[in-house]
Amino acid sequence: MIIPTKHQNIKLNPMVLGADILFLLRKEDFTMEELYQSIKITNSIDLDSFYDTITYLWLIEAITIDKNKISKKNNVS
C-alpha cells in the first residue's frame, strides 16, 4: 500500500498524497470536507484513497484531528 508498484500511478500513492496534504495544511487548518475538496482539485482521487492517506498521516503523527479540524503537527519527533 505505501510503497508503489511499477504499475501504480505515483501521484495516487499515499506518501505522495500525504505530502500534498501536508503542503496544504502548512498554512491553515481544514475540515475533512474542505481538505478533500482542495486535494480533489489538484489530484483526482477517490474518497477511499483520501481516508487511507489521512489515516496514514495520523498514524505517523504528522497531523492531529480535533473537533473535525485537521492540523499539521509542527514538532514531529
Tab-separated table of N, CA, C and O in Angstrom, residues 19-60:
chain	number	residue	atom	x	y	z
A	19	ALA	N	2.163	14.093	1.188
A	19	ALA	CA	2.996	15.287	1.034
A	19	ALA	C	2.163	16.460	0.527
A	19	ALA	O	2.327	17.597	0.989
A	20	ASP	N	1.245	16.185	-0.391
A	20	ASP	CA	0.366	17.244	-0.895
A	20	ASP	C	-0.554	17.762	0.206
A	20	ASP	O	-0.781	18.969	0.323
A	21	ILE	N	-1.068	16.862	1.028
A	21	ILE	CA	-1.941	17.269	2.130
A	21	ILE	C	-1.169	18.079	3.163
A	21	ILE	O	-1.643	19.119	3.630
A	22	LEU	N	0.031	17.645	3.498
A	22	LEU	CA	0.837	18.403	4.456
A	22	LEU	C	1.216	19.772	3.909
A	22	LEU	O	1.314	20.749	4.663
A	23	PHE	N	1.405	19.872	2.598
A	23	PHE	CA	1.694	21.168	1.986
A	23	PHE	C	0.504	22.113	2.148
A	23	PHE	O	0.679	23.293	2.454
A	24	LEU	N	-0.712	21.597	1.966
A	24	LEU	CA	-1.903	22.427	2.148
A	24	LEU	C	-2.097	22.819	3.608
A	24	LEU	O	-2.508	23.943	3.908
A	25	LEU	N	-1.809	21.892	4.524
A	25	LEU	CA	-2.004	22.160	5.944
A	25	LEU	C	-0.930	23.057	6.539
A	25	LEU	O	-1.041	23.480	7.687
A	26	ARG	N	0.090	23.352	5.771
A	26	ARG	CA	1.172	24.196	6.255
A	26	ARG	C	0.680	25.601	6.602
A	26	ARG	O	1.144	26.215	7.551
A	27	LYS	N	-0.293	26.098	5.844
A	27	LYS	CA	-0.740	27.476	6.022
A	27	LYS	C	-1.947	27.617	6.933
A	27	LYS	O	-2.056	28.584	7.670
A	28	GLU	N	-2.881	26.655	6.867
A	28	GLU	CA	-4.102	26.775	7.660
A	28	GLU	C	-4.685	25.401	7.953
A	28	GLU	O	-4.328	24.421	7.314
A	29	ASP	N	-5.598	25.360	8.916
A	29	ASP	CA	-6.306	24.129	9.252
A	29	ASP	C	-7.536	23.997	8.354
A	29	ASP	O	-8.107	24.989	7.921
A	30	PHE	N	-7.934	22.762	8.094
A	30	PHE	CA	-9.088	22.487	7.261
A	30	PHE	C	-10.006	21.511	7.979
A	30	PHE	O	-9.571	20.732	8.824
A	31	THR	N	-11.281	21.517	7.580
A	31	THR	CA	-12.163	20.432	7.967
A	31	THR	C	-11.920	19.296	6.980
A	31	THR	O	-11.263	19.477	5.961
A	32	MET	N	-12.476	18.123	7.286
A	32	MET	CA	-12.306	16.975	6.380
A	32	MET	C	-12.815	17.298	4.986
A	32	MET	O	-12.155	17.010	3.997
A	33	GLU	N	-13.996	17.873	4.915
A	33	GLU	CA	-14.615	18.165	3.617
A	33	GLU	C	-13.825	19.212	2.849
A	33	GLU	O	-13.603	19.070	1.640
A	34	GLU	N	-13.388	20.273	3.518
A	34	GLU	CA	-12.596	21.313	2.845
A	34	GLU	C	-11.296	20.749	2.306
A	34	GLU	O	-10.891	21.053	1.185
A	35	LEU	N	-10.645	19.918	3.107
A	35	LEU	CA	-9.379	19.331	2.678
A	35	LEU	C	-9.583	18.384	1.505
A	35	LEU	O	-8.807	18.395	0.548
A	36	TYR	N	-10.633	17.586	1.558
A	36	TYR	CA	-10.905	16.667	0.454
A	36	TYR	C	-11.203	17.430	-0.831
A	36	TYR	O	-10.696	17.086	-1.894
A	37	GLN	N	-11.998	18.472	-0.743
A	37	GLN	CA	-12.324	19.259	-1.935
A	37	GLN	C	-11.081	19.965	-2.482
A	37	GLN	O	-10.901	20.082	-3.699
A	38	SER	N	-10.202	20.427	-1.610
A	38	SER	CA	-8.971	21.093	-2.054
A	38	SER	C	-8.020	20.133	-2.743
A	38	SER	O	-7.420	20.461	-3.763
A	39	ILE	N	-7.862	18.947	-2.179
A	39	ILE	CA	-6.921	17.979	-2.748
A	39	ILE	C	-7.511	17.332	-4.000
A	39	ILE	O	-6.783	16.922	-4.898
A	40	LYS	N	-8.844	17.260	-4.070
A	40	LYS	CA	-9.501	16.665	-5.231
A	40	LYS	C	-9.338	17.532	-6.474
A	40	LYS	O	-9.334	17.017	-7.592
A	41	ILE	N	-9.153	18.823	-6.297
A	41	ILE	CA	-8.961	19.727	-7.438
A	41	ILE	C	-7.636	19.429	-8.130
A	41	ILE	O	-7.576	19.341	-9.358
A	42	THR	N	-6.581	19.263	-7.367
A	42	THR	CA	-5.265	19.041	-7.960
A	42	THR	C	-5.015	17.586	-8.320
A	42	THR	O	-4.364	17.291	-9.309
A	43	ASN	N	-5.524	16.662	-7.499
A	43	ASN	CA	-5.356	15.220	-7.740
A	43	ASN	C	-6.736	14.596	-7.803
A	43	ASN	O	-7.511	14.739	-6.879
A	44	SER	N	-7.021	13.909	-8.862
A	44	SER	CA	-8.343	13.274	-8.961
A	44	SER	C	-8.323	11.963	-8.173
A	44	SER	O	-8.039	10.899	-8.702
A	45	ILE	N	-8.598	12.071	-6.872
A	45	ILE	CA	-8.579	10.893	-6.003
A	45	ILE	C	-9.992	10.577	-5.543
A	45	ILE	O	-10.868	11.437	-5.549
A	46	ASP	N	-10.199	9.351	-5.140
A	46	ASP	CA	-11.487	8.973	-4.586
A	46	ASP	C	-11.432	9.103	-3.068
A	46	ASP	O	-10.373	9.324	-2.474
A	47	LEU	N	-12.586	8.972	-2.450
A	47	LEU	CA	-12.698	9.174	-1.017
A	47	LEU	C	-11.933	8.117	-0.225
A	47	LEU	O	-11.352	8.423	0.818
A	48	ASP	N	-11.883	6.889	-0.718
A	48	ASP	CA	-11.147	5.828	-0.022
A	48	ASP	C	-9.653	6.136	0.051
A	48	ASP	O	-9.026	5.962	1.098
A	49	SER	N	-9.078	6.591	-1.051
A	49	SER	CA	-7.648	6.940	-1.058
A	49	SER	C	-7.372	8.112	-0.130
A	49	SER	O	-6.336	8.158	0.551
A	50	PHE	N	-8.293	9.064	-0.100
A	50	PHE	CA	-8.138	10.210	0.793
A	50	PHE	C	-8.123	9.769	2.250
A	50	PHE	O	-7.245	10.151	3.019
A	51	TYR	N	-9.087	8.919	2.641
A	51	TYR	CA	-9.139	8.460	4.028
A	51	TYR	C	-7.964	7.555	4.377
A	51	TYR	O	-7.464	7.591	5.501
A	52	ASP	N	-7.491	6.762	3.423
A	52	ASP	CA	-6.285	5.960	3.660
A	52	ASP	C	-5.087	6.857	3.952
A	52	ASP	O	-4.287	6.593	4.846
A	53	THR	N	-4.972	7.932	3.195
A	53	THR	CA	-3.846	8.850	3.378
A	53	THR	C	-3.965	9.603	4.696
A	53	THR	O	-2.967	9.774	5.408
A	54	ILE	N	-5.171	10.054	5.044
A	54	ILE	CA	-5.377	10.742	6.321
A	54	ILE	C	-5.051	9.801	7.482
A	54	ILE	O	-4.398	10.194	8.449
A	55	THR	N	-5.467	8.548	7.374
A	55	THR	CA	-5.161	7.567	8.415
A	55	THR	C	-3.659	7.348	8.527
A	55	THR	O	-3.114	7.276	9.636
A	56	TYR	N	-2.979	7.249	7.401
A	56	TYR	CA	-1.521	7.082	7.398
A	56	TYR	C	-0.838	8.276	8.076
A	56	TYR	O	0.044	8.096	8.920
A	57	LEU	N	-1.258	9.492	7.726
A	57	LEU	CA	-0.645	10.686	8.326
A	57	LEU	C	-0.924	10.756	9.829
A	57	LEU	O	-0.069	11.185	10.600
A	58	TRP	N	-2.113	10.324	10.231
A	58	TRP	CA	-2.440	10.319	11.648
A	58	TRP	C	-1.620	9.268	12.399
A	58	TRP	O	-1.148	9.514	13.512
A	59	LEU	N	-1.425	8.106	11.793
A	59	LEU	CA	-0.655	7.044	12.437
A	59	LEU	C	0.808	7.414	12.636
A	59	LEU	O	1.422	7.017	13.636
A	60	ILE	N	1.375	8.136	11.696
A	60	ILE	CA	2.776	8.551	11.861
A	60	ILE	C	2.884	9.865	12.633
A	60	ILE	O	3.960	10.443	12.741
